[in-house]
């Protein structure tokens, strides 16, 4: 426009979807808001669960296993170094779908949390290997989650929406860090520690694998394809300053 500001895209509210021979209408605005809310909740819960383990790592090594400072530093160094190649695996698996990478991340993260906190074993190797797996799992969460969100939202995946997701992730990390140390010293070595700290990640997993979300991440999902096509057309119409029905001014 004349002021140099980008025009706001006027998106069509109701979009026609054809799925398995059935035709129905879906509200695009509500759908976009639902996807943003669910993704933000997923970011918050998963970040909170992981932060509990990240913060609990040091108190567990020092106060539970009574390790010396040099040993703790060596363990932390190993934990960080071994997890470094994990982001490279995302590049290596770039031909895999976002849904597949999320499944891999959940499996690695679940096993890592279980190894870290399993009360059936009492060994200083638990936090070593458990934390390595939890750290290594993180790229399998955030990279495909952001990629999948952008694909589902298309032109509506604005920097503003991604900033909200980042902020919710940071909020979850802060909340989990606040709980972590004292919670670990009180409950580590019991099933309560694993079950309570893993619960937010489990809820995040349930969000992602809910069919109303998981199916939308598919490249050939009819709902996503119909919405992306309509939103793309709405963007073109807005740029040309045409009415929403596409008729000439």
PDB file of C-alpha atoms in Angstrom:
ATOM      1  CA  UNK A   1       0.000   0.000   0.000  1.00  0.00           C
ATOM      2  CA  UNK A   2       0.968   3.671  -0.133  1.00  0.00           C
ATOM      3  CA  UNK A   3       2.317   3.666   3.413  1.00  0.00           C
ATOM      4  CA  UNK A   4       4.688   0.845   2.497  1.00  0.00           C
ATOM      5  CA  UNK A   5       3.071  -1.606   4.901  1.00  0.00           C
ATOM      6  CA  UNK A   6       2.242  -5.153   3.745  1.00  0.00           C
ATOM      7  CA  UNK A   7      -1.442  -5.771   3.183  1.00  0.00           C
ATOM      8  CA  UNK A   8      -3.162  -8.078   5.638  1.00  0.00           C
ATOM      9  CA  UNK A   9      -4.352 -11.236   3.931  1.00  0.00           C
ATOM     10  CA  UNK A  10      -8.136 -11.554   4.091  1.00  0.00           C
ATOM     11  CA  UNK A  11      -8.561 -15.311   4.342  1.00  0.00           C
ATOM     12  CA  UNK A  12     -11.765 -17.065   3.385  1.00  0.00           C
ATOM     13  CA  UNK A  13     -13.430 -18.387   6.533  1.00  0.00           C
ATOM     14  CA  UNK A  14     -15.242 -21.454   5.160  1.00  0.00           C
ATOM     15  CA  UNK A  15     -13.283 -23.716   2.819  1.00  0.00           C
ATOM     16  CA  UNK A  16     -14.710 -26.643   0.857  1.00  0.00           C
ATOM     17  CA  UNK A  17     -12.968 -29.975   1.456  1.00  0.00           C
ATOM     18  CA  UNK A  18     -13.424 -33.132  -0.640  1.00  0.00           C
ATOM     19  CA  UNK A  19     -12.378 -36.264   1.260  1.00  0.00           C
ATOM     20  CA  UNK A  20     -13.107 -39.804   0.021  1.00  0.00           C
ATOM     21  CA  UNK A  21     -15.949 -38.591  -2.137  1.00  0.00           C
ATOM     22  CA  UNK A  22     -17.527 -36.590   0.675  1.00  0.00           C
ATOM     23  CA  UNK A  23     -17.742 -32.796   0.491  1.00  0.00           C
ATOM     24  CA  UNK A  24     -17.952 -30.621   3.583  1.00  0.00           C
ATOM     25  CA  UNK A  25     -16.977 -27.149   4.763  1.00  0.00           C
ATOM     26  CA  UNK A  26     -14.303 -26.345   7.326  1.00  0.00           C
ATOM     27  CA  UNK A  27     -13.719 -23.027   9.057  1.00  0.00           C
ATOM     28  CA  UNK A  28     -10.189 -21.994   8.085  1.00  0.00           C
ATOM     29  CA  UNK A  29      -9.772 -19.444  10.863  1.00  0.00           C
ATOM     30  CA  UNK A  30     -10.756 -21.877  13.579  1.00  0.00           C
ATOM     31  CA  UNK A  31      -8.569 -24.573  12.067  1.00  0.00           C
ATOM     32  CA  UNK A  32      -5.528 -22.270  11.972  1.00  0.00           C
ATOM     33  CA  UNK A  33      -6.109 -21.134  15.564  1.00  0.00           C
ATOM     34  CA  UNK A  34      -6.498 -24.755  16.704  1.00  0.00           C
ATOM     35  CA  UNK A  35      -3.244 -25.820  15.052  1.00  0.00           C
ATOM     36  CA  UNK A  36      -1.384 -22.868  16.559  1.00  0.00           C
ATOM     37  CA  UNK A  37      -2.795 -23.537  20.034  1.00  0.00           C
ATOM     38  CA  UNK A  38      -2.010 -27.259  19.939  1.00  0.00           C
ATOM     39  CA  UNK A  39       1.510 -26.681  18.628  1.00  0.00           C
ATOM     40  CA  UNK A  40       2.151 -24.046  21.300  1.00  0.00           C
ATOM     41  CA  UNK A  41       0.883 -26.369  24.025  1.00  0.00           C
ATOM     42  CA  UNK A  42       3.081 -29.143  22.674  1.00  0.00           C
ATOM     43  CA  UNK A  43       6.139 -26.854  22.764  1.00  0.00           C
ATOM     44  CA  UNK A  44       5.362 -25.752  26.312  1.00  0.00           C
ATOM     45  CA  UNK A  45       4.785 -29.237  27.748  1.00  0.00           C
ATOM     46  CA  UNK A  46       7.732 -30.916  26.070  1.00  0.00           C
ATOM     47  CA  UNK A  47      10.126 -28.107  27.017  1.00  0.00           C
ATOM     48  CA  UNK A  48       8.923 -28.255  30.619  1.00  0.00           C
ATOM     49  CA  UNK A  49       9.484 -32.024  30.868  1.00  0.00           C
ATOM     50  CA  UNK A  50      12.980 -31.840  29.384  1.00  0.00           C
ATOM     51  CA  UNK A  51      13.960 -28.877  31.559  1.00  0.00           C
ATOM     52  CA  UNK A  52      13.228 -30.944  34.675  1.00  0.00           C
ATOM     53  CA  UNK A  53      15.852 -33.459  33.555  1.00  0.00           C
ATOM     54  CA  UNK A  54      18.373 -30.867  32.419  1.00  0.00           C
ATOM     55  CA  UNK A  55      18.257 -29.106  35.792  1.00  0.00           C
ATOM     56  CA  UNK A  56      18.038 -32.335  37.815  1.00  0.00           C
ATOM     57  CA  UNK A  57      21.187 -33.704  36.184  1.00  0.00           C
ATOM     58  CA  UNK A  58      23.707 -31.873  38.396  1.00  0.00           C
ATOM     59  CA  UNK A  59      21.933 -32.348  41.763  1.00  0.00           C
ATOM     60  CA  UNK A  60      21.521 -36.053  41.036  1.00  0.00           C
ATOM     61  CA  UNK A  61      25.207 -36.505  40.210  1.00  0.00           C
ATOM     62  CA  UNK A  62      26.416 -34.501  43.216  1.00  0.00           C
ATOM     63  CA  UNK A  63      23.878 -35.211  45.950  1.00  0.00           C
ATOM     64  CA  UNK A  64      22.526 -38.643  45.051  1.00  0.00           C
ATOM     65  CA  UNK A  65      25.648 -40.370  43.731  1.00  0.00           C
ATOM     66  CA  UNK A  66      28.106 -38.209  45.736  1.00  0.00           C
ATOM     67  CA  UNK A  67      30.473 -37.757  42.814  1.00  0.00           C
ATOM     68  CA  UNK A  68      33.483 -35.453  42.994  1.00  0.00           C
ATOM     69  CA  UNK A  69      33.652 -32.240  40.988  1.00  0.00           C
ATOM     70  CA  UNK A  70      36.116 -33.612  38.415  1.00  0.00           C
ATOM     71  CA  UNK A  71      33.956 -36.679  37.780  1.00  0.00           C
ATOM     72  CA  UNK A  72      30.819 -34.571  37.407  1.00  0.00           C
ATOM     73  CA  UNK A  73      32.557 -32.279  34.909  1.00  0.00           C
ATOM     74  CA  UNK A  74      33.730 -35.264  32.867  1.00  0.00           C
ATOM     75  CA  UNK A  75      30.251 -36.770  32.821  1.00  0.00           C
ATOM     76  CA  UNK A  76      28.686 -33.486  31.725  1.00  0.00           C
ATOM     77  CA  UNK A  77      31.323 -33.134  28.997  1.00  0.00           C
ATOM     78  CA  UNK A  78      30.518 -36.615  27.694  1.00  0.00           C
ATOM     79  CA  UNK A  79      26.784 -35.876  27.838  1.00  0.00           C
ATOM     80  CA  UNK A  80      27.185 -32.777  25.702  1.00  0.00           C
ATOM     81  CA  UNK A  81      29.777 -34.103  23.240  1.00  0.00           C
ATOM     82  CA  UNK A  82      27.997 -37.374  22.442  1.00  0.00           C
ATOM     83  CA  UNK A  83      24.748 -35.520  21.694  1.00  0.00           C
ATOM     84  CA  UNK A  84      26.398 -33.068  19.257  1.00  0.00           C
ATOM     85  CA  UNK A  85      25.952 -35.211  16.085  1.00  0.00           C
ATOM     86  CA  UNK A  86      22.171 -35.452  16.650  1.00  0.00           C
ATOM     87  CA  UNK A  87      21.282 -32.395  14.499  1.00  0.00           C
ATOM     88  CA  UNK A  88      23.295 -33.884  11.643  1.00  0.00           C
ATOM     89  CA  UNK A  89      20.999 -36.901  11.703  1.00  0.00           C
ATOM     90  CA  UNK A  90      18.111 -34.578  10.840  1.00  0.00           C
ATOM     91  CA  UNK A  91      19.970 -33.532   7.681  1.00  0.00           C
ATOM     92  CA  UNK A  92      20.742 -37.157   6.886  1.00  0.00           C
ATOM     93  CA  UNK A  93      17.046 -38.031   7.322  1.00  0.00           C
ATOM     94  CA  UNK A  94      15.777 -35.037   5.353  1.00  0.00           C
ATOM     95  CA  UNK A  95      13.925 -37.325   2.945  1.00  0.00           C
ATOM     96  CA  UNK A  96      11.875 -38.661   5.867  1.00  0.00           C
ATOM     97  CA  UNK A  97       8.557 -37.090   6.805  1.00  0.00           C
ATOM     98  CA  UNK A  98       8.161 -34.744   9.763  1.00  0.00           C
ATOM     99  CA  UNK A  99       5.832 -37.278  11.347  1.00  0.00           C
ATOM    100  CA  UNK A 100       8.475 -40.001  11.179  1.00  0.00           C
ATOM    101  CA  UNK A 101      11.105 -37.752  12.789  1.00  0.00           C
ATOM    102  CA  UNK A 102       8.709 -36.828  15.603  1.00  0.00           C
ATOM    103  CA  UNK A 103       8.080 -40.513  16.279  1.00  0.00           C
ATOM    104  CA  UNK A 104      11.844 -41.140  16.458  1.00  0.00           C
ATOM    105  CA  UNK A 105      12.244 -38.197  18.834  1.00  0.00           C
ATOM    106  CA  UNK A 106       9.525 -39.424  21.179  1.00  0.00           C
ATOM    107  CA  UNK A 107      11.012 -42.934  21.325  1.00  0.00           C
ATOM    108  CA  UNK A 108      14.556 -41.714  22.047  1.00  0.00           C
ATOM    109  CA  UNK A 109      13.325 -39.178  24.598  1.00  0.00           C
ATOM    110  CA  UNK A 110      11.125 -41.704  26.415  1.00  0.00           C
ATOM    111  CA  UNK A 111      13.922 -44.261  26.669  1.00  0.00           C
ATOM    112  CA  UNK A 112      16.359 -41.554  27.819  1.00  0.00           C
ATOM    113  CA  UNK A 113      14.063 -40.320  30.589  1.00  0.00           C
ATOM    114  CA  UNK A 114      13.405 -43.882  31.701  1.00  0.00           C
ATOM    115  CA  UNK A 115      17.118 -44.723  31.792  1.00  0.00           C
ATOM    116  CA  UNK A 116      17.893 -41.518  33.698  1.00  0.00           C
ATOM    117  CA  UNK A 117      15.325 -42.081  36.424  1.00  0.00           C
ATOM    118  CA  UNK A 118      14.561 -45.821  36.571  1.00  0.00           C
ATOM    119  CA  UNK A 119      14.518 -46.829  40.266  1.00  0.00           C
ATOM    120  CA  UNK A 120      15.302 -50.465  39.444  1.00  0.00           C
ATOM    121  CA  UNK A 121      18.960 -49.573  38.845  1.00  0.00           C
ATOM    122  CA  UNK A 122      21.175 -47.451  41.056  1.00  0.00           C
ATOM    123  CA  UNK A 123      24.184 -46.520  38.958  1.00  0.00           C
ATOM    124  CA  UNK A 124      25.930 -43.281  38.064  1.00  0.00           C
ATOM    125  CA  UNK A 125      25.788 -44.487  34.453  1.00  0.00           C
ATOM    126  CA  UNK A 126      22.031 -43.811  34.480  1.00  0.00           C
ATOM    127  CA  UNK A 127      22.260 -40.000  34.306  1.00  0.00           C
ATOM    128  CA  UNK A 128      25.185 -40.309  31.899  1.00  0.00           C
ATOM    129  CA  UNK A 129      23.415 -42.346  29.229  1.00  0.00           C
ATOM    130  CA  UNK A 130      19.932 -41.077  30.035  1.00  0.00           C
ATOM    131  CA  UNK A 131      20.893 -37.433  29.575  1.00  0.00           C
ATOM    132  CA  UNK A 132      22.753 -38.213  26.346  1.00  0.00           C
ATOM    133  CA  UNK A 133      19.563 -39.682  24.903  1.00  0.00           C
ATOM    134  CA  UNK A 134      17.342 -36.842  26.139  1.00  0.00           C
ATOM    135  CA  UNK A 135      19.704 -34.254  24.623  1.00  0.00           C
ATOM    136  CA  UNK A 136      20.032 -36.198  21.383  1.00  0.00           C
ATOM    137  CA  UNK A 137      16.242 -36.374  21.038  1.00  0.00           C
ATOM    138  CA  UNK A 138      15.693 -32.608  21.034  1.00  0.00           C
ATOM    139  CA  UNK A 139      16.441 -31.929  17.329  1.00  0.00           C
ATOM    140  CA  UNK A 140      13.897 -34.627  16.465  1.00  0.00           C
ATOM    141  CA  UNK A 141      11.230 -32.556  18.227  1.00  0.00           C
ATOM    142  CA  UNK A 142      11.706 -28.920  17.353  1.00  0.00           C
ATOM    143  CA  UNK A 143      12.987 -29.190  13.772  1.00  0.00           C
ATOM    144  CA  UNK A 144      10.152 -31.368  12.398  1.00  0.00           C
ATOM    145  CA  UNK A 145       7.587 -29.623  14.628  1.00  0.00           C
ATOM    146  CA  UNK A 146       8.437 -26.204  13.189  1.00  0.00           C
ATOM    147  CA  UNK A 147       8.669 -27.646   9.683  1.00  0.00           C
ATOM    148  CA  UNK A 148       5.329 -29.413  10.015  1.00  0.00           C
ATOM    149  CA  UNK A 149       3.673 -26.322  11.467  1.00  0.00           C
ATOM    150  CA  UNK A 150       4.894 -24.171   8.578  1.00  0.00           C
ATOM    151  CA  UNK A 151       3.663 -26.723   6.035  1.00  0.00           C
ATOM    152  CA  UNK A 152       0.226 -26.988   7.664  1.00  0.00           C
ATOM    153  CA  UNK A 153      -0.198 -23.224   7.930  1.00  0.00           C
ATOM    154  CA  UNK A 154       1.261 -22.205   4.571  1.00  0.00           C
ATOM    155  CA  UNK A 155       1.017 -18.435   4.063  1.00  0.00           C
ATOM    156  CA  UNK A 156      -0.481 -18.106   7.553  1.00  0.00           C
ATOM    157  CA  UNK A 157       2.729 -19.356   9.156  1.00  0.00           C
ATOM    158  CA  UNK A 158       3.933 -15.867  10.026  1.00  0.00           C
ATOM    159  CA  UNK A 159       6.919 -14.844  12.072  1.00  0.00           C
ATOM    160  CA  UNK A 160       4.445 -13.742  14.712  1.00  0.00           C
ATOM    161  CA  UNK A 161       3.060 -17.282  15.070  1.00  0.00           C
ATOM    162  CA  UNK A 162       6.533 -18.813  15.239  1.00  0.00           C
ATOM    163  CA  UNK A 163       7.521 -16.233  17.853  1.00  0.00           C
ATOM    164  CA  UNK A 164       4.574 -17.351  19.991  1.00  0.00           C
ATOM    165  CA  UNK A 165       5.754 -20.960  19.753  1.00  0.00           C
ATOM    166  CA  UNK A 166       9.292 -19.980  20.733  1.00  0.00           C
ATOM    167  CA  UNK A 167       8.016 -17.965  23.688  1.00  0.00           C
ATOM    168  CA  UNK A 168       5.857 -20.846  24.923  1.00  0.00           C
ATOM    169  CA  UNK A 169       8.840 -23.175  24.636  1.00  0.00           C
ATOM    170  CA  UNK A 170      10.944 -20.773  26.707  1.00  0.00           C
ATOM    171  CA  UNK A 171       8.146 -20.482  29.261  1.00  0.00           C
ATOM    172  CA  UNK A 172       7.987 -24.255  29.565  1.00  0.00           C
ATOM    173  CA  UNK A 173      11.757 -24.407  30.044  1.00  0.00           C
ATOM    174  CA  UNK A 174      11.592 -21.791  32.798  1.00  0.00           C
ATOM    175  CA  UNK A 175       8.779 -23.602  34.584  1.00  0.00           C
ATOM    176  CA  UNK A 176      10.537 -26.966  34.342  1.00  0.00           C
ATOM    177  CA  UNK A 177      13.808 -25.470  35.561  1.00  0.00           C
ATOM    178  CA  UNK A 178      12.022 -24.028  38.577  1.00  0.00           C
ATOM    179  CA  UNK A 179      10.708 -27.495  39.453  1.00  0.00           C
ATOM    180  CA  UNK A 180      13.765 -29.518  38.525  1.00  0.00           C
ATOM    181  CA  UNK A 181      16.379 -29.370  41.289  1.00  0.00           C
ATOM    182  CA  UNK A 182      14.176 -29.619  44.369  1.00  0.00           C
ATOM    183  CA  UNK A 183      11.920 -32.164  42.711  1.00  0.00           C
ATOM    184  CA  UNK A 184      14.884 -34.388  41.822  1.00  0.00           C
ATOM    185  CA  UNK A 185      16.372 -34.310  45.315  1.00  0.00           C
ATOM    186  CA  UNK A 186      13.008 -35.251  46.813  1.00  0.00           C
ATOM    187  CA  UNK A 187      11.785 -37.943  44.439  1.00  0.00           C
ATOM    188  CA  UNK A 188      14.768 -39.257  42.444  1.00  0.00           C
ATOM    189  CA  UNK A 189      15.089 -43.014  42.817  1.00  0.00           C
ATOM    190  CA  UNK A 190      11.320 -43.572  42.851  1.00  0.00           C
ATOM    191  CA  UNK A 191       8.784 -44.197  40.120  1.00  0.00           C
ATOM    192  CA  UNK A 192       7.136 -40.939  41.142  1.00  0.00           C
ATOM    193  CA  UNK A 193      10.034 -38.969  39.669  1.00  0.00           C
ATOM    194  CA  UNK A 194       9.768 -40.634  36.273  1.00  0.00           C
ATOM    195  CA  UNK A 195       5.974 -40.663  36.087  1.00  0.00           C
ATOM    196  CA  UNK A 196       5.480 -37.050  37.195  1.00  0.00           C
ATOM    197  CA  UNK A 197       8.340 -35.585  35.153  1.00  0.00           C
ATOM    198  CA  UNK A 198       7.469 -37.635  32.061  1.00  0.00           C
ATOM    199  CA  UNK A 199       3.748 -36.835  32.178  1.00  0.00           C
ATOM    200  CA  UNK A 200       4.004 -33.443  30.374  1.00  0.00           C
ATOM    201  CA  UNK A 201       5.972 -35.088  27.562  1.00  0.00           C
ATOM    202  CA  UNK A 202       3.352 -37.827  27.382  1.00  0.00           C
ATOM    203  CA  UNK A 203       0.580 -35.243  27.000  1.00  0.00           C
ATOM    204  CA  UNK A 204       2.649 -33.514  24.287  1.00  0.00           C
ATOM    205  CA  UNK A 205       2.934 -36.868  22.543  1.00  0.00           C
ATOM    206  CA  UNK A 206      -0.842 -37.334  22.747  1.00  0.00           C
ATOM    207  CA  UNK A 207      -1.336 -33.928  21.112  1.00  0.00           C
ATOM    208  CA  UNK A 208       0.937 -34.759  18.189  1.00  0.00           C
ATOM    209  CA  UNK A 209      -0.554 -38.217  17.619  1.00  0.00           C
ATOM    210  CA  UNK A 210      -4.154 -37.047  17.869  1.00  0.00           C
ATOM    211  CA  UNK A 211      -5.568 -37.775  14.374  1.00  0.00           C
ATOM    212  CA  UNK A 212      -6.897 -34.231  14.066  1.00  0.00           C
ATOM    213  CA  UNK A 213      -3.297 -32.986  14.267  1.00  0.00           C
ATOM    214  CA  UNK A 214      -1.157 -35.914  13.086  1.00  0.00           C
ATOM    215  CA  UNK A 215      -3.130 -36.414   9.861  1.00  0.00           C
ATOM    216  CA  UNK A 216      -2.890 -32.724   9.011  1.00  0.00           C
ATOM    217  CA  UNK A 217       0.904 -33.086   8.806  1.00  0.00           C
ATOM    218  CA  UNK A 218       0.622 -35.512   5.902  1.00  0.00           C
ATOM    219  CA  UNK A 219       1.647 -34.150   2.493  1.00  0.00           C
ATOM    220  CA  UNK A 220      -1.495 -35.581   0.882  1.00  0.00           C
ATOM    221  CA  UNK A 221      -4.038 -34.754   3.594  1.00  0.00           C
ATOM    222  CA  UNK A 222      -7.162 -33.410   1.808  1.00  0.00           C
ATOM    223  CA  UNK A 223      -7.987 -30.907   4.564  1.00  0.00           C
ATOM    224  CA  UNK A 224      -4.504 -29.399   4.568  1.00  0.00           C
ATOM    225  CA  UNK A 225      -4.304 -29.322   0.775  1.00  0.00           C
ATOM    226  CA  UNK A 226      -7.693 -27.597   0.449  1.00  0.00           C
ATOM    227  CA  UNK A 227      -6.843 -24.982   3.086  1.00  0.00           C
ATOM    228  CA  UNK A 228      -3.374 -24.277   1.675  1.00  0.00           C
ATOM    229  CA  UNK A 229      -4.809 -23.872  -1.826  1.00  0.00           C
ATOM    230  CA  UNK A 230      -7.489 -21.445  -0.624  1.00  0.00           C
ATOM    231  CA  UNK A 231      -5.101 -19.485   1.617  1.00  0.00           C
ATOM    232  CA  UNK A 232      -2.626 -19.171  -1.257  1.00  0.00           C
ATOM    233  CA  UNK A 233      -5.372 -17.828  -3.478  1.00  0.00           C
ATOM    234  CA  UNK A 234      -6.458 -15.417  -0.741  1.00  0.00           C
ATOM    235  CA  UNK A 235      -2.892 -14.129  -0.566  1.00  0.00           C
ATOM    236  CA  UNK A 236      -2.798 -13.532  -4.312  1.00  0.00           C
ATOM    237  CA  UNK A 237      -6.169 -11.792  -4.205  1.00  0.00           C
ATOM    238  CA  UNK A 238      -4.989  -9.527  -1.366  1.00  0.00           C
ATOM    239  CA  UNK A 239      -1.843  -8.582  -3.250  1.00  0.00           C
ATOM    240  CA  UNK A 240      -3.859  -7.680  -6.327  1.00  0.00           C
ATOM    241  CA  UNK A 241      -6.310  -5.695  -4.162  1.00  0.00           C
ATOM    242  CA  UNK A 242      -9.221  -7.699  -5.540  1.00  0.00           C
ATOM    243  CA  UNK A 243     -12.407  -8.471  -3.643  1.00  0.00           C
ATOM    244  CA  UNK A 244     -12.414 -11.750  -1.758  1.00  0.00           C
ATOM    245  CA  UNK A 245     -14.692 -13.356  -4.401  1.00  0.00           C
ATOM    246  CA  UNK A 246     -12.083 -12.658  -7.080  1.00  0.00           C
ATOM    247  CA  UNK A 247     -14.250 -10.259  -9.102  1.00  0.00           C
ATOM    248  CA  UNK A 248     -12.772  -7.103 -10.600  1.00  0.00           C
ATOM    249  CA  UNK A 249     -13.050  -3.783  -8.879  1.00  0.00           C
TER     250      UNK A 249
END
